[in-house]
Coordinates of C-alpha atoms and ligand atoms in Angstrom, one line a residue:
X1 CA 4.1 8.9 -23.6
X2 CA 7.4 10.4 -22.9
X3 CA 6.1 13.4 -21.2
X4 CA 4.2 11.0 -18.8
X5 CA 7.4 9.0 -17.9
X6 CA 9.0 12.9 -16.9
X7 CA 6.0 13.9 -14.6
X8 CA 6.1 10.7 -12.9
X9 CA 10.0 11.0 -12.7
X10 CA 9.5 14.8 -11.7
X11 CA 7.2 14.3 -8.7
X12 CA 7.5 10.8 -7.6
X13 CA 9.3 10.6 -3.8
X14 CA 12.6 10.1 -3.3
X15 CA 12.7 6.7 -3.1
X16 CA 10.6 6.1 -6.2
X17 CA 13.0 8.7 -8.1
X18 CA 16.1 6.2 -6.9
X19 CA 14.6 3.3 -8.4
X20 CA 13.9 5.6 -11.6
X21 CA 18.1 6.0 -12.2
X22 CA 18.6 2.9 -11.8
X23 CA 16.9 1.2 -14.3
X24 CA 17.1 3.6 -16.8
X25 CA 20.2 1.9 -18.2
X26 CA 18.3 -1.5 -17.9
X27 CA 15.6 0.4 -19.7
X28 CA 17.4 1.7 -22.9
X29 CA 19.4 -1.3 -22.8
X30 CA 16.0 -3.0 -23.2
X31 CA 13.7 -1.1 -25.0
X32 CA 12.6 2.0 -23.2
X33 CA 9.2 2.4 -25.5
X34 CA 7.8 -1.2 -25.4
X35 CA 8.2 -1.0 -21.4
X36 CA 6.4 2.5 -21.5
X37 CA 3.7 1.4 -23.9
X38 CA 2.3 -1.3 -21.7
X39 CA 1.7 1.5 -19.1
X40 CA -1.4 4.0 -20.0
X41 CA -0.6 7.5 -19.3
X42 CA -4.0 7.3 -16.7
X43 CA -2.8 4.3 -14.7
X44 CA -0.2 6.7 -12.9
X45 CA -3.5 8.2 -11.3
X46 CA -4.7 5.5 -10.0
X47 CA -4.0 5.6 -6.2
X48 CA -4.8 3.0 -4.4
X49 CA -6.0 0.8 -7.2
X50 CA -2.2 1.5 -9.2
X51 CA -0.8 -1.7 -10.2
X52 CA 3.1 -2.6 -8.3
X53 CA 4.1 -2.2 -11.8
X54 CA 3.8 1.2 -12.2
X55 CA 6.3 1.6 -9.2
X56 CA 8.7 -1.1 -10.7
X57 CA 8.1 -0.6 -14.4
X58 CA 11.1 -3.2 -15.2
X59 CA 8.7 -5.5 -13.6
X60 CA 6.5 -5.8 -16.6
X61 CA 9.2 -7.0 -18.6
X62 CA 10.1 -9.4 -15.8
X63 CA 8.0 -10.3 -12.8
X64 CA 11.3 -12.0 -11.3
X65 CA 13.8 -9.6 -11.8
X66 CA 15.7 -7.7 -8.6
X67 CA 17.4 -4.6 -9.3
X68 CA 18.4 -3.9 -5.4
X69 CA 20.7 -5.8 -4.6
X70 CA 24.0 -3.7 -4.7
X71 CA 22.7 -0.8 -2.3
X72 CA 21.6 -3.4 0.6
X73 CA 24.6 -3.1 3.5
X74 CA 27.4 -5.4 2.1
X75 CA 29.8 -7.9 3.5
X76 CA 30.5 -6.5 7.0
X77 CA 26.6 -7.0 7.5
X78 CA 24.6 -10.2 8.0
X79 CA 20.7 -9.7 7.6
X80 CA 19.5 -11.4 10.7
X81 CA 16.0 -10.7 10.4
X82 CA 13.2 -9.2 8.1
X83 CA 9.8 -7.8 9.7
X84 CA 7.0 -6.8 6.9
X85 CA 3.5 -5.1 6.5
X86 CA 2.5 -6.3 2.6
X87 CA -1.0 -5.4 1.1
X88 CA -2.6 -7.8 -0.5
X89 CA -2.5 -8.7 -4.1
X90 CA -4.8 -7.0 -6.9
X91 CA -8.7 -7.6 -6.2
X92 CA -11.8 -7.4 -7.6
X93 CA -13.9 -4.6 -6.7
X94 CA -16.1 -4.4 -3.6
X95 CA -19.6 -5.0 -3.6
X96 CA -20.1 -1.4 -2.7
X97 CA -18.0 -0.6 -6.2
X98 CA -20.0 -3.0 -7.9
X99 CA -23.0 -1.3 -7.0
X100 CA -22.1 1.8 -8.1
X101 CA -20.7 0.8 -11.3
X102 CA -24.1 -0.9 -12.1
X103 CA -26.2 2.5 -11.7
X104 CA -23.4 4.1 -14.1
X105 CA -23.6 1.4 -16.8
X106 CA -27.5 1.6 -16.2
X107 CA -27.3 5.5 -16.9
X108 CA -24.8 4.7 -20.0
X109 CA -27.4 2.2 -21.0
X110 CA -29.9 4.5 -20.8
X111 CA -28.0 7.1 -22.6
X112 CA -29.5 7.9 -26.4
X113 CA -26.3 9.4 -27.9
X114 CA -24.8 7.6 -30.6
X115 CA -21.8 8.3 -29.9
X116 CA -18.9 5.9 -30.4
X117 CA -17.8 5.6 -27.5
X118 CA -21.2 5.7 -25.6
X119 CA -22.3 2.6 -28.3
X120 CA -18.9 1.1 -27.0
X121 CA -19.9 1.3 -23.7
X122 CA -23.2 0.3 -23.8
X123 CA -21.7 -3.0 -25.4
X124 CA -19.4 -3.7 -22.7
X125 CA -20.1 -7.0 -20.6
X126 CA -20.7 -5.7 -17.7
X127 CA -18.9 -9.1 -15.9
X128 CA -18.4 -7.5 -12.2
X129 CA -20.5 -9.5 -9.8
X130 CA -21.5 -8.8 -6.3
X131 CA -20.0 -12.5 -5.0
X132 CA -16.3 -11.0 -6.1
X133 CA -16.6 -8.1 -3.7
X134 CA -12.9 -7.4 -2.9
X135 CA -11.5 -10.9 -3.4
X136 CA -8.3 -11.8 -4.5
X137 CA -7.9 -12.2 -8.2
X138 CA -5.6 -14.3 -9.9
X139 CA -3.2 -11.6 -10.9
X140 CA -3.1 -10.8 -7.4
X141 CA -2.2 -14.1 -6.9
X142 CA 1.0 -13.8 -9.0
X143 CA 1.7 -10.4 -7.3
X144 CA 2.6 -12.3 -4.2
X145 CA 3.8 -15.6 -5.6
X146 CA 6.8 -13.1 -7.9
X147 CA 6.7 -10.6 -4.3
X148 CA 8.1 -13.8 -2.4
X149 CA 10.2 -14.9 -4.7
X150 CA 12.1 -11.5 -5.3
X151 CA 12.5 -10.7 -1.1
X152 CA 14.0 -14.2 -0.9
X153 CA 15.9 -13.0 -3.8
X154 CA 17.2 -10.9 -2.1
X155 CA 17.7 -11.9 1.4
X156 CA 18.8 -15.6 0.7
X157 CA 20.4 -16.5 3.9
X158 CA 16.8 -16.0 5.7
X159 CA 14.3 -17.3 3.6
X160 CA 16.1 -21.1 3.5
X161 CA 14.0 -24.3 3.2
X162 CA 15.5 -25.1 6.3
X163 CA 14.2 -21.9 8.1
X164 CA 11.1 -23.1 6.1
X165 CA 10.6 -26.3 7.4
X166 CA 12.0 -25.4 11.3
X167 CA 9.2 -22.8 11.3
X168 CA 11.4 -20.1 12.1
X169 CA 9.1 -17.7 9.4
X170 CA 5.8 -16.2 10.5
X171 CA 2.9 -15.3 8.8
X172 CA 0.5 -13.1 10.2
X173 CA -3.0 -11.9 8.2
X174 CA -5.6 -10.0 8.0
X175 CA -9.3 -12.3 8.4
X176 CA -10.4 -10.8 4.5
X177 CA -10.5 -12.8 2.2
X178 CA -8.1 -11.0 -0.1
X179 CA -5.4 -11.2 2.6
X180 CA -5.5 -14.8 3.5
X181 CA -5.5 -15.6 -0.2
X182 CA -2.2 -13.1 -0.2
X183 CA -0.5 -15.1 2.4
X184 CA -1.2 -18.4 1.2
X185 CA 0.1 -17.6 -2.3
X186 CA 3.0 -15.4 -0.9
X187 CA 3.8 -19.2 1.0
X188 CA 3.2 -20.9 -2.2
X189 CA 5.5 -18.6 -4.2
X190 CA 8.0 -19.5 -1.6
X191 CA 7.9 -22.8 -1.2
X192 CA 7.6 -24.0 -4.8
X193 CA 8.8 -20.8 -6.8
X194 CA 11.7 -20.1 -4.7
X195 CA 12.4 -23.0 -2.6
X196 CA 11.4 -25.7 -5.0
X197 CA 10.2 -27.7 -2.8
X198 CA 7.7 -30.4 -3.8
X199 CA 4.1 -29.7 -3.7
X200 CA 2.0 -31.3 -1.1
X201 CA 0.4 -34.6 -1.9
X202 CA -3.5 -34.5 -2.4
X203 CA -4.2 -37.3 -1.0
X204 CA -2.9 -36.3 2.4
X205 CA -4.7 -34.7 5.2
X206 CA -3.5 -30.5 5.0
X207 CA -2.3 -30.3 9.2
X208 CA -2.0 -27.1 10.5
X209 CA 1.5 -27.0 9.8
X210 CA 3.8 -23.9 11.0
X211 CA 3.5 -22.0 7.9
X212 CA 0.0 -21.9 7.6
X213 CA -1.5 -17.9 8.0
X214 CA -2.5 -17.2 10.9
X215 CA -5.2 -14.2 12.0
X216 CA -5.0 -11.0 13.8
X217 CA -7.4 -8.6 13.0
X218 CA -6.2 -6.6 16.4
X219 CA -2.8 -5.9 14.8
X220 CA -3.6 -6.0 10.8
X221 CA -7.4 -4.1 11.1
X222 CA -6.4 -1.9 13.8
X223 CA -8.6 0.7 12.8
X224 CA -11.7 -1.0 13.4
X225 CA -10.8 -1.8 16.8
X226 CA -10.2 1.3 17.6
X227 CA -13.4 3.7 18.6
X228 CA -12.1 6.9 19.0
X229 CA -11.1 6.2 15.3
X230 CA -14.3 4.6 14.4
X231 CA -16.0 7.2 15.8
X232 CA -14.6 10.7 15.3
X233 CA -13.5 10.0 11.7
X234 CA -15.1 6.5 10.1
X235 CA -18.3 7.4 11.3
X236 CA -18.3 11.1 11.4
X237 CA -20.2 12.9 8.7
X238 CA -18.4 16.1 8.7
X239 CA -15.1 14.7 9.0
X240 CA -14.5 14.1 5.2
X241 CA -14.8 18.1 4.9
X242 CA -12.1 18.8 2.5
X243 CA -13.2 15.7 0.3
X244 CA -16.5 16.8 -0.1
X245 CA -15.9 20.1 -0.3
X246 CA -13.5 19.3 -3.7
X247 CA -16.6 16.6 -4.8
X248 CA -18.7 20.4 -5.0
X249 CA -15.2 22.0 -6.4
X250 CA -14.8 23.4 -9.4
X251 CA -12.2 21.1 -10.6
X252 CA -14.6 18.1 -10.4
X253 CA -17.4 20.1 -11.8
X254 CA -15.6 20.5 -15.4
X255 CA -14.9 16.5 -15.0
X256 CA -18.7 15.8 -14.5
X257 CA -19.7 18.5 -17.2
X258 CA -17.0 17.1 -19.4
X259 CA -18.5 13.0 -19.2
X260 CA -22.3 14.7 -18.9
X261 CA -21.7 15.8 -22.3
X262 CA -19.8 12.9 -23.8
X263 CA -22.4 10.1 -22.1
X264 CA -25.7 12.7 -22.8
X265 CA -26.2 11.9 -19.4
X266 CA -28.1 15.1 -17.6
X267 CA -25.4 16.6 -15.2
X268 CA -27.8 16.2 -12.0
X269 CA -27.8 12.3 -12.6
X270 CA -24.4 12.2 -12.2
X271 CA -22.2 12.6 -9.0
X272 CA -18.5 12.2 -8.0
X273 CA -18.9 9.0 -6.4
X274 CA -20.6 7.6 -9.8
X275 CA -18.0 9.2 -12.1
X276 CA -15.1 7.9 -9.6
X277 CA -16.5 4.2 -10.2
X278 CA -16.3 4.8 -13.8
X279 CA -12.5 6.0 -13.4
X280 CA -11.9 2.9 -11.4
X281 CA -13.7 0.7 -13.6
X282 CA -10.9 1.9 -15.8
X283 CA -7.9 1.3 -13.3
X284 CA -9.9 -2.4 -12.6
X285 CA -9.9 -3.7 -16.6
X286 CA -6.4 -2.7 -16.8
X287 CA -5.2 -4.6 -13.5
X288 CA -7.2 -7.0 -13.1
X289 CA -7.7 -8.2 -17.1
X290 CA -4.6 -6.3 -18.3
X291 CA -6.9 -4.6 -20.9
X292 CA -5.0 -1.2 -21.4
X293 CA -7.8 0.4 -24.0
X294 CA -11.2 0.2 -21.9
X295 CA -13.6 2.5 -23.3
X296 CA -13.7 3.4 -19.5
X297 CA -10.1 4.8 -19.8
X298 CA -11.7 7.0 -22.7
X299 CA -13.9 8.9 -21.1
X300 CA -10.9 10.5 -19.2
X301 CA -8.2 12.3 -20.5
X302 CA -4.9 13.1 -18.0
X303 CA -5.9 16.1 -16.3
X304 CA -9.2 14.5 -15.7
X305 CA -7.2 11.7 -14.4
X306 CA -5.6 14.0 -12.2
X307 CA -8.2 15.2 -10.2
X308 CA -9.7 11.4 -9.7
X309 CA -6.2 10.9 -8.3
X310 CA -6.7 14.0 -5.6
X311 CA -10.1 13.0 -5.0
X312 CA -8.6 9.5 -3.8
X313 CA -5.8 11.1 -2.1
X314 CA -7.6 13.4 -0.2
X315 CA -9.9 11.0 1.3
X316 CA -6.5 8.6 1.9
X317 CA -5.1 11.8 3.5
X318 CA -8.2 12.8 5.7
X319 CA -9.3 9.2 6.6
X320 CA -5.7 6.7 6.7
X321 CA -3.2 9.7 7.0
X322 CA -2.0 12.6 8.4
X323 CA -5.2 14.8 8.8
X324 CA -6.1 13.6 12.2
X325 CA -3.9 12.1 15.1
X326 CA -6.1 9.5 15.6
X327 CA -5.7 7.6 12.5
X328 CA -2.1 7.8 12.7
X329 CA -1.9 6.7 16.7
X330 CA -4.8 3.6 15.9
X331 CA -1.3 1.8 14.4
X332 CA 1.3 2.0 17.6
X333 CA 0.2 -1.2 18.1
X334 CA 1.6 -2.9 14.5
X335 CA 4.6 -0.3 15.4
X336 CA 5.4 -1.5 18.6
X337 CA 5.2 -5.1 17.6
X338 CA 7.3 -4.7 14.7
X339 CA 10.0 -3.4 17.3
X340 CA 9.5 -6.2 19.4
X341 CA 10.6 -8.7 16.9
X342 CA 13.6 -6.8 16.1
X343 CA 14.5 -5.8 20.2
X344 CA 14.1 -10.0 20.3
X345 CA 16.2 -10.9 17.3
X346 CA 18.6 -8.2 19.4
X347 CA 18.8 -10.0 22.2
X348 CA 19.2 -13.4 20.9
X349 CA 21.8 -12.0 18.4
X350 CA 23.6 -10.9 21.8
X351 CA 23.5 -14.1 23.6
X352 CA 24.9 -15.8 20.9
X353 CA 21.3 -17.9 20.4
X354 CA 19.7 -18.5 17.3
X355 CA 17.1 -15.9 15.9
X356 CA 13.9 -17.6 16.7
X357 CA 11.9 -15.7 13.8
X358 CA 14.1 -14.5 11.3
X359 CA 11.6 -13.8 8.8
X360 CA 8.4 -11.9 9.8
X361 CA 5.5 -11.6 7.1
X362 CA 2.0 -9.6 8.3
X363 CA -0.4 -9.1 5.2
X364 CA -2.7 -6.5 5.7
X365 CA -4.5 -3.6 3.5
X366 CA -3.5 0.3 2.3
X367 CA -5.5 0.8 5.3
X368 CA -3.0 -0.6 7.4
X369 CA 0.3 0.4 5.8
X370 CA -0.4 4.4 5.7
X371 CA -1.7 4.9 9.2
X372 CA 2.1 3.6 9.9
X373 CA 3.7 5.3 7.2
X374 CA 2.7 8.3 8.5
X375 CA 3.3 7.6 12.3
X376 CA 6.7 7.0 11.2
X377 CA 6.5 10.8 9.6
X378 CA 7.4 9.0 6.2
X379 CA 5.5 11.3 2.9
X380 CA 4.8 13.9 5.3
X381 CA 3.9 17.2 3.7
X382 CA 4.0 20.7 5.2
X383 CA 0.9 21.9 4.5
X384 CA -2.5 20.2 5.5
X385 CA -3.8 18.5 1.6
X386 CA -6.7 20.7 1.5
X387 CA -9.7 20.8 -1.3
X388 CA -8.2 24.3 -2.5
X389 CA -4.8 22.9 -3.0
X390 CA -5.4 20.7 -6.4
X391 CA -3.0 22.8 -8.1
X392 CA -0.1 21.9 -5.5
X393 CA -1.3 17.9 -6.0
X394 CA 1.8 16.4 -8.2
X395 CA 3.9 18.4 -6.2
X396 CA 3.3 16.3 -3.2
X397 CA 4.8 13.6 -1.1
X398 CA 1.6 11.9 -0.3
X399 CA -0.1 10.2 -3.4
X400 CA -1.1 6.9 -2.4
X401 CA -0.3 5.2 -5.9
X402 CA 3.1 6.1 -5.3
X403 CA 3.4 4.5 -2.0
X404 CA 0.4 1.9 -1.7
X405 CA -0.1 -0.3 -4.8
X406 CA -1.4 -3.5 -4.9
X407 CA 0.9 -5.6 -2.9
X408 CA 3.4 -2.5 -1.9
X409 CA 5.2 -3.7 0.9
X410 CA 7.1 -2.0 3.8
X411 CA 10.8 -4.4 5.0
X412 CA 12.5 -3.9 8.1
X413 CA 15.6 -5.5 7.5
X414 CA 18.0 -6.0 10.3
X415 CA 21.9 -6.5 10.1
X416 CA 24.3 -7.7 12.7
X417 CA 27.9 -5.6 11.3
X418 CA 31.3 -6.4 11.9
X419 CA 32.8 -3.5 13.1
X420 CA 35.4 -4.8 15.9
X421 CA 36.4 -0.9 17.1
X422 CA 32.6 0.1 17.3
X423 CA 30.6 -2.3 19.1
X424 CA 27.4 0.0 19.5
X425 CA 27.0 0.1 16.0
X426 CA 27.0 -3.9 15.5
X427 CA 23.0 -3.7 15.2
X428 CA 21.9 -1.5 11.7
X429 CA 18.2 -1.1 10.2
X430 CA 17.2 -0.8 6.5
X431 CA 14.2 0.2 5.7
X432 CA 12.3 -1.2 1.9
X433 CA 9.5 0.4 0.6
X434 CA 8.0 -1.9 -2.5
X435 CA 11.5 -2.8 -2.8
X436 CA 13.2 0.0 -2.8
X437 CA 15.4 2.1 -0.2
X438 CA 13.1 4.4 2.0
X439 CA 14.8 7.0 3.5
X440 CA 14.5 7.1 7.7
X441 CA 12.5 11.1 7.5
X442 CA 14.9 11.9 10.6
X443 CA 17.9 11.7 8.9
X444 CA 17.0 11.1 5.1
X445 CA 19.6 8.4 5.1
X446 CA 19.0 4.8 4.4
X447 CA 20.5 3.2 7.2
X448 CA 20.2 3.6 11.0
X449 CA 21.7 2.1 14.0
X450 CA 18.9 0.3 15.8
X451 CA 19.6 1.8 19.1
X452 CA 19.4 5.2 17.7
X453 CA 16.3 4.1 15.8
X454 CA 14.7 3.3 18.4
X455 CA 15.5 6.3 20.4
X456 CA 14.0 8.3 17.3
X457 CA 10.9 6.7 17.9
X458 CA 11.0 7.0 21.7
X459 CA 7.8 8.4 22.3
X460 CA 5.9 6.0 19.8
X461 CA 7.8 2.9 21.4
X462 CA 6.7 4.3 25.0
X463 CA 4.1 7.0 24.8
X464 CA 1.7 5.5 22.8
X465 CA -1.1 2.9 24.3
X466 CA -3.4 2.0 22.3
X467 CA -5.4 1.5 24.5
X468 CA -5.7 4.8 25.7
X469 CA -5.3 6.7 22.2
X470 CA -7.9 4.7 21.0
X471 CA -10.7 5.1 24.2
X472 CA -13.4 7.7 23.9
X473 CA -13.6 9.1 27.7
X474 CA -11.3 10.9 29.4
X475 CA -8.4 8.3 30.7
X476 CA -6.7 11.1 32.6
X477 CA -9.4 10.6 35.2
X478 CA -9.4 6.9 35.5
X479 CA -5.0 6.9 36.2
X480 CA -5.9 10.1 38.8
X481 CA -8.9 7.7 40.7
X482 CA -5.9 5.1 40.3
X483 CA -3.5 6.8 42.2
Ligands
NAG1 C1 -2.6 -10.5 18.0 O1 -1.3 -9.9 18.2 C2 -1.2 -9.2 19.4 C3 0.2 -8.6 19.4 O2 1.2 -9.5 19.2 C4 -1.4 -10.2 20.6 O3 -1.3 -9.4 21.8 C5 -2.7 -10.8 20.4 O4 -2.9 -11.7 21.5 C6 -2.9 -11.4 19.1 N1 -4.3 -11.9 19.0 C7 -4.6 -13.1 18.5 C8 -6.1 -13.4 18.4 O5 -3.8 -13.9 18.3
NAG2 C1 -16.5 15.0 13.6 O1 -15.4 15.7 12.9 C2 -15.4 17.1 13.1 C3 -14.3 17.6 12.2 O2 -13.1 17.0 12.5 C4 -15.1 17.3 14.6 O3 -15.1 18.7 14.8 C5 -16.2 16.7 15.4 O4 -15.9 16.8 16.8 C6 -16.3 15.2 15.1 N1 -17.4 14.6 15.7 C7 -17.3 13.6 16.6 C8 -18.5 13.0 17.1 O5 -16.2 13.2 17.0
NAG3 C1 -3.6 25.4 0.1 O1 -4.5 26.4 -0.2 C2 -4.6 27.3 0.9 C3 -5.7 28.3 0.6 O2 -5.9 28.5 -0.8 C4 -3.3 28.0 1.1 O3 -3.3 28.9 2.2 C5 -2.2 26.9 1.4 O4 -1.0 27.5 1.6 C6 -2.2 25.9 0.3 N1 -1.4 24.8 0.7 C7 -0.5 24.3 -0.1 C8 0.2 23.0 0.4 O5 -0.2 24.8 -1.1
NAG4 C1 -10.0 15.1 31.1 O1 -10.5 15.4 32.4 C2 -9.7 16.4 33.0 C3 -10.2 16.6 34.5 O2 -11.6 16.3 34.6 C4 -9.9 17.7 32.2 O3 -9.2 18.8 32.8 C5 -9.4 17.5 30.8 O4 -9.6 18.6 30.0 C6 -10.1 16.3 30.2 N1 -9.4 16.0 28.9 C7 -10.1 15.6 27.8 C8 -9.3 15.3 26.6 O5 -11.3 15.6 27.8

């Protein structure tokens, strides 16, 4: 158990590793080992299906509890405004998932070993059902009820009832399901959790009031509206090279070989896809129904877990991150945006007005929170993640279960600062990632004036249309016909 707590301390990014010192001495205050124990070695491998927990471990112990506080820019600084891409909650698994799972539990079935574990397995309900395909479950539901109550936690003198009831917050969403579940119980957690306020009455008519979600696929699901994404990459058979060359690799062949033997399943049966879903099955008992001892989790041991976790990365890498432009460029839209609100909260702050939207909440997916992670250059390695490059794996920035749980979140906070003898530096930005201090990559520290943010990001604030990025035939033309 201990070893697992060093490798995740060892390799997890910066940010991760901050959050890491600073609970340690709420940790052995509290009882390192019961904290630790409710956290399987595996479900630090679990990508994109990794519980928030595992990011926040104190978390368990206290869904409430903020730790940040004291590193947030202090007196001299007012936040005037927070702007914020959250994932959704914890879900069920897709239909797609389902599917595959039932072929594997039919092959288990199947199976005449009488083995333990395979007479475990073969005695498991098998309770996934197509209708739940990707929903919201009910502990996703609490990830954003605690979520909202911890960011008004910690930014009080924004997330006010009066604020609330003005409509001065905003709550953008994705059209899935699982997102406009999010927002509605990251509202609830607000209003009721946090705010206290009474609960509507039933018997009243439910009016579109101010704070109810309100869709944009354009600027959460950017990437399906964009067909030079859509088609070089979603669509393209031979894009996913380096993942399917590592499905054929010999790392993934001893996993296969390994559960062939354990399930007396013939090899050829088998595939990576189905002994993924079995892995994921794993990561889905434990989030979803807190049950830590699945006989899924047994058929892997860590270094099996491992590779499942560069099998998910590499396809997060080669499909949501940096391996090709497009994927990255497909989110200057949601960039430019979230500039926008902060150039307005600027202005107003200038002219002495009000801040008309203070608080800014978009729910989206992974999906839409690493194509902007890496625009930004944020968990940007040197080298391409390539199928050869296992070995290299826990080395690197970009592991997805370190940056996009459930329900991770990216802040842009924005202070006004007192500083009478600088005047260009009254406007300061603070980046959170899943509540902790992100780095900006161009400096590595953790604040930045806003004007020299935004010079930074010059050319992805004015050189970057989606429109353009995103269109198939040659644009240069058109503006040349133009002219
Ligand atoms: C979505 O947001 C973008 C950016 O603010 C805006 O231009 C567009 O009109 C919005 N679409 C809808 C359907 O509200
Ligand atoms: C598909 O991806 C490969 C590898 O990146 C690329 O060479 C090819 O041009 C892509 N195909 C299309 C239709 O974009
Ligand atoms: C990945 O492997 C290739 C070939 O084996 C090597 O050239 C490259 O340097 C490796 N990349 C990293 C990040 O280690
Ligand atoms: C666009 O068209 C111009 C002129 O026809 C050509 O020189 C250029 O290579 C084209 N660019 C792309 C990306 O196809």
């Amino acid at each position: 158990m201990r070893s697992a707590l060093y490798t995740y301390r060892k390799c997890a990014p910066k940010a991760a590793q901050i959050l890491l010192l600073s609970v340690t001495c709420f940790c052995s205050a509290g009882g390192l080992d019961s904290v630790i124990n409710k956290s399987p070695k595996l479900a630090l491998y679990f990508g994109t299906k990794t519980r928030y927990e595992e990011v926040n471990p104190f978390l368990m112990e206290n869904p409430l509890m903020v730790t940040r506080k004291r590193d947030l820019l202090p007196n001299t600084c007012t936040p005037l405004q927070i702007v914020s891409v959250i994932r959704h909650g914890t879900r069920y698994p897709t239909k797609k998932q389902i599917q595959k799972l039932k072929k594997m539990y039919g092959l288990i079935e199947e199976s005449a070993s009488s083995s333990e574990l395979v007479k475990e397995l073969q005695s498991w309900n098998m309770w996934y059902d197509d209708w739940m395909d990707g929903q919201l479950v009910k502990k996703g539901e609490e990830d954003m009820k605690n979520l909202a109550y911890r960011l008004a936690t910690l930014f009080p003198s924004l997330f006010t009832s009066d604020k609330f009831h003005k409509c001065k917050m905003s709550f953008t969403t994705s059209s899935k399901h699982r997102c406009v579940d999010s927002t509605k119980a990251f509202i609830s957690g607000l209003a009721h959790t946090y705010l206290k306020l009474p609960r509507p009455n039933e018997d009243e008519p439910e009016g579109v009031s101010c704070t109810s979600p309100v869709v944009n696929d354009t600027l959460m699901r950017f990437f399906d509206h964009c067909e030079k994404f859509v088609v070089q990459v979603e669509d393209n058979d031979t894009a996913m090279h380096e993942l399917d060359k590592f499905k054929e690799g010999p790392e993934v062949r001893r996993v296969l070989h390994k559960i062939s033997t354990l399930l007396s399943i013939p090899e050829k049966e088998l595939s990576a896809d189905l002994i993924q879903v079995a892995f994921f099955t794993c990561s889905f008992e434990l989030a979803i129904n807190n049950v830590a001892n699945s006989p899924w989790c047994r058929l892997f041991d860590e270094e099996d877990a491992k590779v499942m976790e560069y099998l998910n990365d590499l396809k997060q890498y080669w499909k949501r991150g940096y391996g090709f432009d497009i994927n990255t460029r497909s989110s200057c839209n949601l960039f430019q945006h979230i500039f926008q609100h902060l150039d307005n909260a600027v202005s107003e702050s200038r002219r002495s007005q009000q801040i008309s939207t203070p608080v800014v909440m978009q729910f989206g997916h992974a999906e839409t929170l690493l194509p902007l992670l890496a625009l930004m250059g944020l968990f940007k390695d040197e080298k391409p993640l390539l199928a050869d490059n296992f070995s290299k794996h826990l080395e690197q920035r970009f592991r997805s279960g370190r940056i996009v749980p459930y329900a991770s979140n990216l802040v842009f906070v924005l202070y006004h600062c007192d500083f009478a003898e600088s005047p260009r530096e009254e406007y300061q930005v603070q980046m959170l990632l899943n509540e902790n201090l992100l780095p900006f990559p161009h400096s590595q520290q953790s604040v930045c004036v806003f004007e020299d943010l935004k010079k930074q990001y010059n050319h992805l604030l004015n050189r970057c249309h989606v429109k353009d990025e995103c269109q198939l035939t040659n644009v240069t033309h058109t503006s040349e016909d133009e002219l």
